[in-house]
CSV table of C-alpha atoms in Angstrom, one decimal:
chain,number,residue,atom,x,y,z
A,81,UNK,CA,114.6,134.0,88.8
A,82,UNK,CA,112.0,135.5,86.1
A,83,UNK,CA,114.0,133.1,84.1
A,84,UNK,CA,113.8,129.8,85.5
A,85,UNK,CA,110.1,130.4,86.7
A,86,UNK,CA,109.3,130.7,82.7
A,87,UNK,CA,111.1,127.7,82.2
A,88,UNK,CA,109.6,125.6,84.5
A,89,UNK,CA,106.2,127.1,83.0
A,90,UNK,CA,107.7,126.3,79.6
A,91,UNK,CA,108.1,122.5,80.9
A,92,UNK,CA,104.7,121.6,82.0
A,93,UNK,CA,102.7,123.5,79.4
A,94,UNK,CA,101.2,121.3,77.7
A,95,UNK,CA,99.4,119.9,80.9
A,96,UNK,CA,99.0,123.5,82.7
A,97,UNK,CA,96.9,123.6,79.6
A,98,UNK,CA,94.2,121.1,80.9
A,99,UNK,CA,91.3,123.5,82.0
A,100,UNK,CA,90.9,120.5,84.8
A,101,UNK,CA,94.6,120.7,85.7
A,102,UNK,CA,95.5,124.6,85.2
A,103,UNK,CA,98.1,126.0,87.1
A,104,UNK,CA,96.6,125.1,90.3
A,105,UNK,CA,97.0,122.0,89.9
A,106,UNK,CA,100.6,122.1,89.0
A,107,UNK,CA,100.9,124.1,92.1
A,108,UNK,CA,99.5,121.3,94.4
A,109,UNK,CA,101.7,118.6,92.6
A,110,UNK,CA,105.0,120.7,93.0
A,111,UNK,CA,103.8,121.0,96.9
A,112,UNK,CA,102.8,117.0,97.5
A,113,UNK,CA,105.0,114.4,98.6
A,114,UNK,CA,104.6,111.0,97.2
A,115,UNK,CA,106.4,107.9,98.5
A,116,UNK,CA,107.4,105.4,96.0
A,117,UNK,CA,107.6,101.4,97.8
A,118,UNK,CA,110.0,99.6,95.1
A,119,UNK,CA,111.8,100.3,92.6
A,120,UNK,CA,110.9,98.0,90.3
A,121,UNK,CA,108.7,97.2,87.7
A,122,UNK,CA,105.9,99.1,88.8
A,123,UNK,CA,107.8,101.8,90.8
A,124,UNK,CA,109.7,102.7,87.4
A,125,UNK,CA,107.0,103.5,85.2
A,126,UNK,CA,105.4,105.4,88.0
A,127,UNK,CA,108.6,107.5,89.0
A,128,UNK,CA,109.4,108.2,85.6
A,129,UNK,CA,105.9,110.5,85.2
A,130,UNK,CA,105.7,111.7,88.5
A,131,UNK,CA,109.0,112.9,88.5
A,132,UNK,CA,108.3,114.4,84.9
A,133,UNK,CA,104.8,115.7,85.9
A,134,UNK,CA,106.6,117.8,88.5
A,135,UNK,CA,105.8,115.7,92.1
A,136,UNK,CA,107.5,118.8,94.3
A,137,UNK,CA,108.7,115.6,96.7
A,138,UNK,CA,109.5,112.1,95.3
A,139,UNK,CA,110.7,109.4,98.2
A,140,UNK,CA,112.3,106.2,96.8
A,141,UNK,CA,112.4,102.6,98.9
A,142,UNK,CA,113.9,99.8,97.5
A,143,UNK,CA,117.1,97.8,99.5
A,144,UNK,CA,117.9,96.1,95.8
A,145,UNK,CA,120.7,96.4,93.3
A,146,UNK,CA,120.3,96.1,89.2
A,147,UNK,CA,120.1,93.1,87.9
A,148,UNK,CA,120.4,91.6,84.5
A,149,UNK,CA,116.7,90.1,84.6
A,150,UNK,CA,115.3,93.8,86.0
A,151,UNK,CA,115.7,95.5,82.8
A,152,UNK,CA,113.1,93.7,80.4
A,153,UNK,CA,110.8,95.6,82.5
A,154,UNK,CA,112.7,98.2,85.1
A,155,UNK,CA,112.8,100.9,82.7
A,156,UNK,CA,115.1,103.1,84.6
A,157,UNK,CA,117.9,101.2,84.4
A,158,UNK,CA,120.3,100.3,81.7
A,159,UNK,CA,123.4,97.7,81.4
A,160,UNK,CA,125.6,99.7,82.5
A,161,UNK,CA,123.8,100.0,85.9
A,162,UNK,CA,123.9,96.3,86.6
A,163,UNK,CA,125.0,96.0,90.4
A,164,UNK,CA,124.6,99.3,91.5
A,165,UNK,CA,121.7,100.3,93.7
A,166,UNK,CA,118.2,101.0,92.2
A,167,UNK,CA,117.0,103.9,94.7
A,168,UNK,CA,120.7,105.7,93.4
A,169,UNK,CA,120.3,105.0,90.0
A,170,UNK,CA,116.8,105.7,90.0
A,171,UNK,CA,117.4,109.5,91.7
A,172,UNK,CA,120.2,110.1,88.9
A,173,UNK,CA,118.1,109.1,85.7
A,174,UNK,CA,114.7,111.5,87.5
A,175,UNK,CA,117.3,114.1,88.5
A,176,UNK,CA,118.2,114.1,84.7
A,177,UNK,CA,114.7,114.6,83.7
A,178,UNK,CA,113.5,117.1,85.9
A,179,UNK,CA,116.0,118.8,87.9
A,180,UNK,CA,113.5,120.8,89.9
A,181,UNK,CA,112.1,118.1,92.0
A,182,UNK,CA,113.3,116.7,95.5
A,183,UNK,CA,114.3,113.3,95.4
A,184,UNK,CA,114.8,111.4,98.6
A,185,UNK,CA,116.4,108.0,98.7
A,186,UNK,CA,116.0,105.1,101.5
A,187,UNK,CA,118.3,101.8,100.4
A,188,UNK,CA,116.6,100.4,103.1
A,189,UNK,CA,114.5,97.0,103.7
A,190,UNK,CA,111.3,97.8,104.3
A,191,UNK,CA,110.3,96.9,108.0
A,192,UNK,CA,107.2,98.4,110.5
A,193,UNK,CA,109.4,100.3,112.1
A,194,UNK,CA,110.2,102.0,109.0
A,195,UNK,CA,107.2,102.3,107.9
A,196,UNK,CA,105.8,104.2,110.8
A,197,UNK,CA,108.7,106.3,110.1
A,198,UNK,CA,108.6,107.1,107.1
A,199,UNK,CA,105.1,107.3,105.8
A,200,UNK,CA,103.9,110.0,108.6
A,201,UNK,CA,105.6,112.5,106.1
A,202,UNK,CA,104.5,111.7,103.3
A,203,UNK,CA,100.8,112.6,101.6
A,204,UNK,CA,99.9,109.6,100.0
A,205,UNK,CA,101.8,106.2,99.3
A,206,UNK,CA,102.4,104.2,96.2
A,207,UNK,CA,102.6,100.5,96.5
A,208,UNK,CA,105.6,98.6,93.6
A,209,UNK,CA,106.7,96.3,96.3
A,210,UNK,CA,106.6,92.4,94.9
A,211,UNK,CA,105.6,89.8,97.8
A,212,UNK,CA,102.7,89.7,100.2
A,213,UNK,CA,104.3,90.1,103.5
A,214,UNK,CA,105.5,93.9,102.3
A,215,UNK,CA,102.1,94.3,100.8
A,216,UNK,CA,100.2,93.6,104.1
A,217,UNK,CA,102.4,95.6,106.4
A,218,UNK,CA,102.1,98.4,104.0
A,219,UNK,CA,98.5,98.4,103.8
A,220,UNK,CA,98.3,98.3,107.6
A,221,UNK,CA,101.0,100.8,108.0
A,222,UNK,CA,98.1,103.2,105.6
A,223,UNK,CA,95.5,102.3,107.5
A,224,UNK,CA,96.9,102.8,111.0
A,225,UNK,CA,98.4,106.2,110.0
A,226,UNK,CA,95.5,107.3,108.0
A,227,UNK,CA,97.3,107.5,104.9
A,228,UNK,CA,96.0,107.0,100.7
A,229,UNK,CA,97.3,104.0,99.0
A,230,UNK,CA,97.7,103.3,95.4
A,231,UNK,CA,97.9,99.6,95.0
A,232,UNK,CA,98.9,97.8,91.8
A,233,UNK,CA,100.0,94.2,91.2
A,234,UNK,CA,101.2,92.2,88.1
A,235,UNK,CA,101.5,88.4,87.6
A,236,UNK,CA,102.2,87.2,83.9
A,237,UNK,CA,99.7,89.1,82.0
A,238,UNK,CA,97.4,90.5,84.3
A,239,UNK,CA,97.7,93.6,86.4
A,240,UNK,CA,95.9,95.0,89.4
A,241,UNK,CA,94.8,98.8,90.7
A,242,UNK,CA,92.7,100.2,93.2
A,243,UNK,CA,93.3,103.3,95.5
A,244,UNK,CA,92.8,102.9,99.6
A,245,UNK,CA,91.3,105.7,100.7
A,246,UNK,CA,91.4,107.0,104.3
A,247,UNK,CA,87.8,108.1,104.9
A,248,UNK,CA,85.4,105.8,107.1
A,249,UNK,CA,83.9,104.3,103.7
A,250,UNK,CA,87.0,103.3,102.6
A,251,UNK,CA,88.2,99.9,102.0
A,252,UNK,CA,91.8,98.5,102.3
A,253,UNK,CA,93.5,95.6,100.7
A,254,UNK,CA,92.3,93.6,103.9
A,255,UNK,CA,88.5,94.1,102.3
A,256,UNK,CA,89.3,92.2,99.4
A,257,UNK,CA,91.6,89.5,101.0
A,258,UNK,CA,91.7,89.4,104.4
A,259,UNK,CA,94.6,87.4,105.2
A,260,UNK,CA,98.1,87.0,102.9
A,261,UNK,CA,98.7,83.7,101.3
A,262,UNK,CA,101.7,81.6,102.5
A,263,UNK,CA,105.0,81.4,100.6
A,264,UNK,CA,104.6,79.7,97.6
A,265,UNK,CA,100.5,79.4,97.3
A,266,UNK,CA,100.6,81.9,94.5
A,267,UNK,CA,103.7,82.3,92.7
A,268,UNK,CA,105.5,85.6,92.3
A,269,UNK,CA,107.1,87.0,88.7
A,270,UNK,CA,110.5,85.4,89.3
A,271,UNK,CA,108.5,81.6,89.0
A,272,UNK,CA,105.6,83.0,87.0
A,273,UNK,CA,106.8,85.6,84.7
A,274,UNK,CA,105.3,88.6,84.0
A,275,UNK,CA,105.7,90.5,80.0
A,276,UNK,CA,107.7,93.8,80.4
A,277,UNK,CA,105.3,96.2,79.2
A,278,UNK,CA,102.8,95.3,82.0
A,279,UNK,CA,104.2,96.7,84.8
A,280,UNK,CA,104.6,99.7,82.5
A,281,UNK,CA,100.7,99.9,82.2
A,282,UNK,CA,100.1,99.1,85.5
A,283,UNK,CA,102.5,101.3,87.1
A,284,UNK,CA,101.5,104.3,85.0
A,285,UNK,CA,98.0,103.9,86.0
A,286,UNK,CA,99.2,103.9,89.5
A,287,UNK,CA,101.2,107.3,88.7
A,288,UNK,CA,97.8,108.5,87.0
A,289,UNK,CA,95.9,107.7,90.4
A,290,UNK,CA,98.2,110.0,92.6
A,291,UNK,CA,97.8,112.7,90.2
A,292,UNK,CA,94.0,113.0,89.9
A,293,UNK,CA,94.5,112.6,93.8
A,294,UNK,CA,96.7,115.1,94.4
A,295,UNK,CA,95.2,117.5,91.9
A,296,UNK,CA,91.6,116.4,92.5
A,297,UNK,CA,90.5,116.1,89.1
A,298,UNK,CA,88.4,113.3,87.9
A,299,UNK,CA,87.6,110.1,90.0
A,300,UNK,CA,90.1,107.6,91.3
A,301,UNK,CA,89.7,103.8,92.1
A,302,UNK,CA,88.3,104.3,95.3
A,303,UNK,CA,86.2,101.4,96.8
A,304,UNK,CA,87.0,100.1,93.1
A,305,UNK,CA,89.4,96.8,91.9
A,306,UNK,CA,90.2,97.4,88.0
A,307,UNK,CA,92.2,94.8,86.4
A,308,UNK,CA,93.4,94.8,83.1
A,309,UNK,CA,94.2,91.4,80.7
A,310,UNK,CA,96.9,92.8,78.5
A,311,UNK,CA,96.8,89.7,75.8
A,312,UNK,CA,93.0,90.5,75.3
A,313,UNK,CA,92.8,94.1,76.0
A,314,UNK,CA,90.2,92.8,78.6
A,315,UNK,CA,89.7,95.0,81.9
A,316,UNK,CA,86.8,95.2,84.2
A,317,UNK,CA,86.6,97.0,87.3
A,318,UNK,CA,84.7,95.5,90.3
A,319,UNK,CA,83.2,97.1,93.1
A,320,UNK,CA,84.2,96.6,96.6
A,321,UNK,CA,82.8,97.4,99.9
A,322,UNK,CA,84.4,97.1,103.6
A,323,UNK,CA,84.1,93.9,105.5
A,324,UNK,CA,83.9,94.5,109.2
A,325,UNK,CA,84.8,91.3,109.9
A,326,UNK,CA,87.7,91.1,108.0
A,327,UNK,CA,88.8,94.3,110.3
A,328,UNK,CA,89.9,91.5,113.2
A,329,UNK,CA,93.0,90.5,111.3
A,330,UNK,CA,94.4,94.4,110.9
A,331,UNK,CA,97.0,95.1,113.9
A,332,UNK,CA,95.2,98.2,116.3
A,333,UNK,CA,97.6,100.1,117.4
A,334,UNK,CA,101.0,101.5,116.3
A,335,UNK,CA,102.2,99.1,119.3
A,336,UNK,CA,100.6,95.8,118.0
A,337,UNK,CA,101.7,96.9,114.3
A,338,UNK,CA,105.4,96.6,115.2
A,339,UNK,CA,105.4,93.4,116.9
A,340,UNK,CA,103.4,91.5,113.9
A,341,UNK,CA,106.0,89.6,112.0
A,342,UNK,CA,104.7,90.2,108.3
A,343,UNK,CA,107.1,87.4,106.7
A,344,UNK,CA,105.9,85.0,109.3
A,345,UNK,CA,102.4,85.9,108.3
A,346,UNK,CA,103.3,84.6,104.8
A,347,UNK,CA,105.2,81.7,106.1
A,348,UNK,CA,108.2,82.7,105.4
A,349,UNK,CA,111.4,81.7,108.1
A,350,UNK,CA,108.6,79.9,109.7
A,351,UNK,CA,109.2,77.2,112.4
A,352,UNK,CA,107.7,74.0,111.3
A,353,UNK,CA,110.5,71.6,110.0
A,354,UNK,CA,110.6,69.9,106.5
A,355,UNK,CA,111.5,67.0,106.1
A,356,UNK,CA,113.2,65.0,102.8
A,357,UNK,CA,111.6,61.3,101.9
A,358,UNK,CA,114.8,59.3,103.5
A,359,UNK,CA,113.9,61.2,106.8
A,360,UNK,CA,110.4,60.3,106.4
A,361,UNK,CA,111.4,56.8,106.2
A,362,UNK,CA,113.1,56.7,108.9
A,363,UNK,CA,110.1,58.3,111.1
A,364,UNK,CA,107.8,55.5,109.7
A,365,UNK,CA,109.5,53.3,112.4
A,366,UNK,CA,108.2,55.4,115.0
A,367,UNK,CA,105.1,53.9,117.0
A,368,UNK,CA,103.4,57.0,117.5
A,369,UNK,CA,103.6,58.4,114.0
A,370,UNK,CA,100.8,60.5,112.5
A,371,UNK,CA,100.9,61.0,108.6
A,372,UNK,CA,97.9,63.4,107.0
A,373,UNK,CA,97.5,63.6,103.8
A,374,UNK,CA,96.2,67.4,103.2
A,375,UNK,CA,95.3,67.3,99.6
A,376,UNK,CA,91.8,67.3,98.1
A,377,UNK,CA,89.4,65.0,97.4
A,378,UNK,CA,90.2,62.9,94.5
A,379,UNK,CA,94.0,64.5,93.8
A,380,UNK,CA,96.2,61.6,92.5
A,381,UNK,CA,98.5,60.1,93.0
A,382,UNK,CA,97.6,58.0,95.9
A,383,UNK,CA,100.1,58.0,98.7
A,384,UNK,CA,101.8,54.3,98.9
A,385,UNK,CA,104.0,52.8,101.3
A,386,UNK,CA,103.0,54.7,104.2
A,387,UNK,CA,99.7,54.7,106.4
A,388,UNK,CA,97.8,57.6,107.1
A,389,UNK,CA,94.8,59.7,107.0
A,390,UNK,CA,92.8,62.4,105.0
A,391,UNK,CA,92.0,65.9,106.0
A,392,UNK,CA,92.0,68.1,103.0
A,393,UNK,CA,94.1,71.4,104.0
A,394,UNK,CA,89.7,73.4,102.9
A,395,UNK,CA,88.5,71.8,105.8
A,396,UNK,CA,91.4,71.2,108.5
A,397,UNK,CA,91.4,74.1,110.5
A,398,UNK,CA,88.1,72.7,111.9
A,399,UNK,CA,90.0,69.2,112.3
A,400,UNK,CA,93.3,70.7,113.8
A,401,UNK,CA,92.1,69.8,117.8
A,402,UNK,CA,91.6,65.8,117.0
A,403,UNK,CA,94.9,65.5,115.9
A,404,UNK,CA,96.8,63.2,118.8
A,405,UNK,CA,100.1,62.1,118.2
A,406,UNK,CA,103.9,62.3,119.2
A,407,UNK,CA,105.3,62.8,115.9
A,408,UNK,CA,102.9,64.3,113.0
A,409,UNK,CA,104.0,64.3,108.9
A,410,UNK,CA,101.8,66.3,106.5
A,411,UNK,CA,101.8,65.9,103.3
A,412,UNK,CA,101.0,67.2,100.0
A,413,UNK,CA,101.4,67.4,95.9
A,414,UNK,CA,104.4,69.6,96.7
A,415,UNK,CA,105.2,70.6,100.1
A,416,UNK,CA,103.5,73.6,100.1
A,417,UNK,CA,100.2,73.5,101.3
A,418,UNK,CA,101.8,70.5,103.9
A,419,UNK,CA,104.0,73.2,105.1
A,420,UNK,CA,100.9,75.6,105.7
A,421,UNK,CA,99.2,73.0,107.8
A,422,UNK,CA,102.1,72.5,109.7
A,423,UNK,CA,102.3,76.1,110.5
A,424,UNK,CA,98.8,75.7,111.7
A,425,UNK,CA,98.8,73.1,113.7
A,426,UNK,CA,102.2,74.2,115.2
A,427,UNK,CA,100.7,77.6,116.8
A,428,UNK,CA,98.1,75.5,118.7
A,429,UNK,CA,100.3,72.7,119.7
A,430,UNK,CA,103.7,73.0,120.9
A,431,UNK,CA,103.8,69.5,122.2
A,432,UNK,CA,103.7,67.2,119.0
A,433,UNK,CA,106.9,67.2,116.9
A,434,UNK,CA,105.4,68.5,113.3
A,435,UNK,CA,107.0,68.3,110.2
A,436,UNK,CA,105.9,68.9,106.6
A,437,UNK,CA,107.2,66.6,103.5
A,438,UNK,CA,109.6,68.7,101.5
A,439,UNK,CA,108.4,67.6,97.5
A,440,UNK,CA,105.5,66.0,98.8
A,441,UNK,CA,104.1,62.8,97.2
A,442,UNK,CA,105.6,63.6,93.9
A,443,UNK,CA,109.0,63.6,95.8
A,444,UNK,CA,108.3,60.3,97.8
A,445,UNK,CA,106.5,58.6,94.6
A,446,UNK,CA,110.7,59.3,93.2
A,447,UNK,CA,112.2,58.4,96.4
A,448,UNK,CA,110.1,54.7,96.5
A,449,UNK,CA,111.1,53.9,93.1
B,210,UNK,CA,71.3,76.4,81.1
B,211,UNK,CA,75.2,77.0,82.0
B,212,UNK,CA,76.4,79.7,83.5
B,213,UNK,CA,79.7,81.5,82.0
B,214,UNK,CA,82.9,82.2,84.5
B,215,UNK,CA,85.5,84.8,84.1
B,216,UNK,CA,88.8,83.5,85.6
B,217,UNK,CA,91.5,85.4,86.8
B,218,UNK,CA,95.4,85.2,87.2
B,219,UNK,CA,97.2,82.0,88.3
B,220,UNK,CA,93.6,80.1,88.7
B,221,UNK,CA,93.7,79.6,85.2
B,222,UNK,CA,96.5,76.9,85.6
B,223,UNK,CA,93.6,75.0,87.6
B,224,UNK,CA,90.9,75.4,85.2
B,225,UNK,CA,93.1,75.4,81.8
B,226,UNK,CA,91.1,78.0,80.2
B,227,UNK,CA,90.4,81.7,81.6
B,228,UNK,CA,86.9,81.0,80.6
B,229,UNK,CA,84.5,77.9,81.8
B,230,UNK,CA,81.2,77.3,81.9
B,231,UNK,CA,79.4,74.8,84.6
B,232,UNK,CA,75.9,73.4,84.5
B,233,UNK,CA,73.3,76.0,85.9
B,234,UNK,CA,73.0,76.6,90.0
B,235,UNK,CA,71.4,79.3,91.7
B,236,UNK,CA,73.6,80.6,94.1
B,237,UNK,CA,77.2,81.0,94.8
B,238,UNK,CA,77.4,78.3,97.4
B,239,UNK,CA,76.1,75.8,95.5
B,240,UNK,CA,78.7,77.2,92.5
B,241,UNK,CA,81.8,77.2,94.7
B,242,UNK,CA,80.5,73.3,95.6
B,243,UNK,CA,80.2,72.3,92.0
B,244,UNK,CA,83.2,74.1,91.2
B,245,UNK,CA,85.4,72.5,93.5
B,246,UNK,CA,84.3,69.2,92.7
B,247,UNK,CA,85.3,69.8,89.2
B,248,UNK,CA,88.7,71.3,89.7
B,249,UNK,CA,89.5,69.9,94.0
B,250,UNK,CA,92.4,72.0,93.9
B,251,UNK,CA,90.1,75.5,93.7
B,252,UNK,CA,89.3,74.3,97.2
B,253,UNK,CA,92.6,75.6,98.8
B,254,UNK,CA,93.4,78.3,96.0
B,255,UNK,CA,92.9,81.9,97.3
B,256,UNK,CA,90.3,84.2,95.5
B,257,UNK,CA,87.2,86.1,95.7
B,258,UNK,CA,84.1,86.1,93.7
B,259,UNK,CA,82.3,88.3,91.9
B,260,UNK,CA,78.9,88.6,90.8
B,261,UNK,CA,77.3,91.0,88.5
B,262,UNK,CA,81.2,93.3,89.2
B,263,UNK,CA,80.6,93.4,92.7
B,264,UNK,CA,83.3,91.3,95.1
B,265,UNK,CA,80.4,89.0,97.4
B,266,UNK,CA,80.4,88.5,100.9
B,267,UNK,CA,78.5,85.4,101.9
B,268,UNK,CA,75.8,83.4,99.8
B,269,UNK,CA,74.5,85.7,97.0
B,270,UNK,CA,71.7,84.5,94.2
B,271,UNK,CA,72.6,84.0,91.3
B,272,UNK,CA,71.0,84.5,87.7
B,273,UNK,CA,71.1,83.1,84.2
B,274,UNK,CA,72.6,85.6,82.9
B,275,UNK,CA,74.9,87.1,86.1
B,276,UNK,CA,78.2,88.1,85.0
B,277,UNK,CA,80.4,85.7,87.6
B,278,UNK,CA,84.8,86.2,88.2
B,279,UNK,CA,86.6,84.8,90.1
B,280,UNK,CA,89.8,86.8,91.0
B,281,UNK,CA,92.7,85.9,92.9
B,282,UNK,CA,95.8,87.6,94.5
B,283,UNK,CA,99.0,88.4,93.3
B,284,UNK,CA,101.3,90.5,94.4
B,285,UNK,CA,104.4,90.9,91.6
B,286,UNK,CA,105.6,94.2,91.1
């Protein structure tokens, strides 16, 4: 016993060594728990040093296998892991490199009933998840159950951090952007790429914001945004306050958090119907067809072939009400924003058959020719 | 006088450079107008503004020489 407790000295000497860390704060790491949201490109970096710096508890959530196009930037996996699943892989490789910690896997898809379930025993949460709707429901999830969050995002270059604290001060991720964007308004690293090493600075920034919170030393990104431009070596950190309004779109109760449908939120599975440019075609015949143009002011090119009006998607919400028709078509550059107004419209009128333009004009422009 | 804007993430594919200048205003409403005149499709792209490193709520002066961002969401991981 002597034995192994001078070993596990021996392994975190170097930062027991830290007058601001000592051996207390080893102490308070080896007793935290810390659950990791994703495996991934952020939840790598981040495992790897938490599990090294001696987190007593490590929990792991990610439903995904390995794939080929994980490992420019999933640093915990190899070629030879390609098809297995990350949360087992990942406990192997930590196991590995510090046998001494707990590792606790969940192959799981993250829902609110989970989340609830899980995050109760935990001390403070690390968000690597990769799309909106898991971002929102996580950062509710904190909220509600009174929880720290470490945030961090990366798109292309660019990476995100702040930590969601729990006091009455505290912001959340619903401060800063109060509602999630629909599927497709801002692209995710699959369509937009992201370089490898920047969820590797990211996510270890992340790993560095539990431990100063665990341990207490120094200050963490509370109330504070810091991004970080990795071509430039640019970063800036912005201040943030809470917006009370903003409040109104955050479930209330444990109840109400269940029965929000995050991937609706984002659009995703939603209920309006697309439509391809032969169907649209076919609708123009109708007497009592609507088509609205949802695109700005000025965007080209100009929608031929097919009457209809303007209400650019900034200002329709306002518009939504005057809209009187059997059959309504929005349409936009690509589909996307059409889509969204669709959605809108379609949870304040069930009676009018709404469809979006799948391509949008680009598509029909092709289609006409 | 112009003022100088920081732009963030995927709103660079709208304004083509992660750094543009626009003609002088004096506050952020009347920025937010000129800016979405000059690129329409800022109008339905999500982000937030901030001046001098703070993220704004409402209309907030502005100065000559206020540092101004605007930052959008992403969520990759």
């Amino acid at each position: 016993m002597m034995q192994q407790t001078g070993i596990i000295q021996e392994r975190y000497h170097r930062q027991v060594l830290l007058k601001e860390f000592g051996e207390q704060g080893q102490q308070r790491l080896a007793e935290a728990k810390v659950l990791v949201l994703g495996a991934g490109g952020l939840g790598c970096p981040a495992l790897l040093y938490l599990a090294a710096a001696g987190v007593g508890t490590l929990g792991i959530v990610d439903f995904d296998t390995v794939s080929i196009s994980n490992l420019h930037r999933q640093v915990l996996y190899g070629t030879e892991d390609i098809g297995q699943l990350k949360v087992l892989v990942a406990e192997q490789k930590l196991k590995a490199i510090n046998p001494d910690i707990n590792i606790l896997t969940y192959p799981a898809k993250l829902d609110t009933a989970l989340c609830l379930e899980l995050f109760d025993s935990y001390d403070i949460i690390l968000d690597g998840t990769d799309n909106f709707a898991t971002r929102y429901m996580v950062n509710d999830a904190c909220v509600l159950l009174q929880k720290p969050l470490v945030y961090g995002a990366v798109s292309r270059f660019e990476g995100q951090v702040a930590v969601f604290a729990t006091d009455k001060t505290a912001v959340n991720y619903r401060d800063l952007f109060p509602q999630p964007p629909v599927e497709g308004e801002v692209l995710n690293c699959a369509e937009a790429g992201v370089l490898g090493v920047l969820p590797g600075i990211i996510g270890s920034m992340q790993a560095n914001e539990v431990i100063k919170w665990i341990t207490g030393m120094g200050e963490v990104l509370k109330n504070q945004l810091y991004t970080y431009h990795a071509l430039y070596n640019q970063h800036m950190t912005v201040e943030l306050s809470v917006v009370e309004e903003n409040r109104k779109w955050m479930p209330k109760n444990e109840q109400e958090f269940l029965s929000t449908n995050y991937e609706w939120l984002c659009g995703i599975g939603v209920d309006a119907k697309e439509i391809d440019s032969k169907q649209l075609e076919a609708l123009i015949a109708q007497e009592k067809l609507l088509v609205i143009d949802v695109r700005e002011e000025g965007e080209l090119p100009a929608i031929t072939g097919v009457q209809h009006l303007k209400m650019p998607l900034s200002g329709l919400k306002e518009q939504l009400h005057t809209i009187d028709a059997d059959t309504v078509v929005f349409i936009c550059q690509s589909g996307k924003r059409s889509l969204q107004a669709a959605n809108w419209l379609a949870e304040i009128n069930t009676r009018i058959n709404i469809y979006s333009l799948k391509g949008g004009v680009l598509h029909w422009k092709t289609y006409k020719q | 006088m112009e003022l100088q804007i920081t732009i963030f993430g995927q709103l660079t594919d709208i304004t083509g450079s992660s750094n543009i200048r626009i003609p002088a205003v004096s506050n952020t409403d009347e920025l937010l107008a000129a800016l979405k005149q000059q690129y329409p499709a800022l109008g339905t792209a999500k982000f937030v503004v901030a001046v001098n490193k703070k993220i704004i709520q409402g209309n907030t002066a502005l100065a000559a020489n206020s540092s101004i961002a605007l930052l959008p969401p992403f969520s990759g991981g």
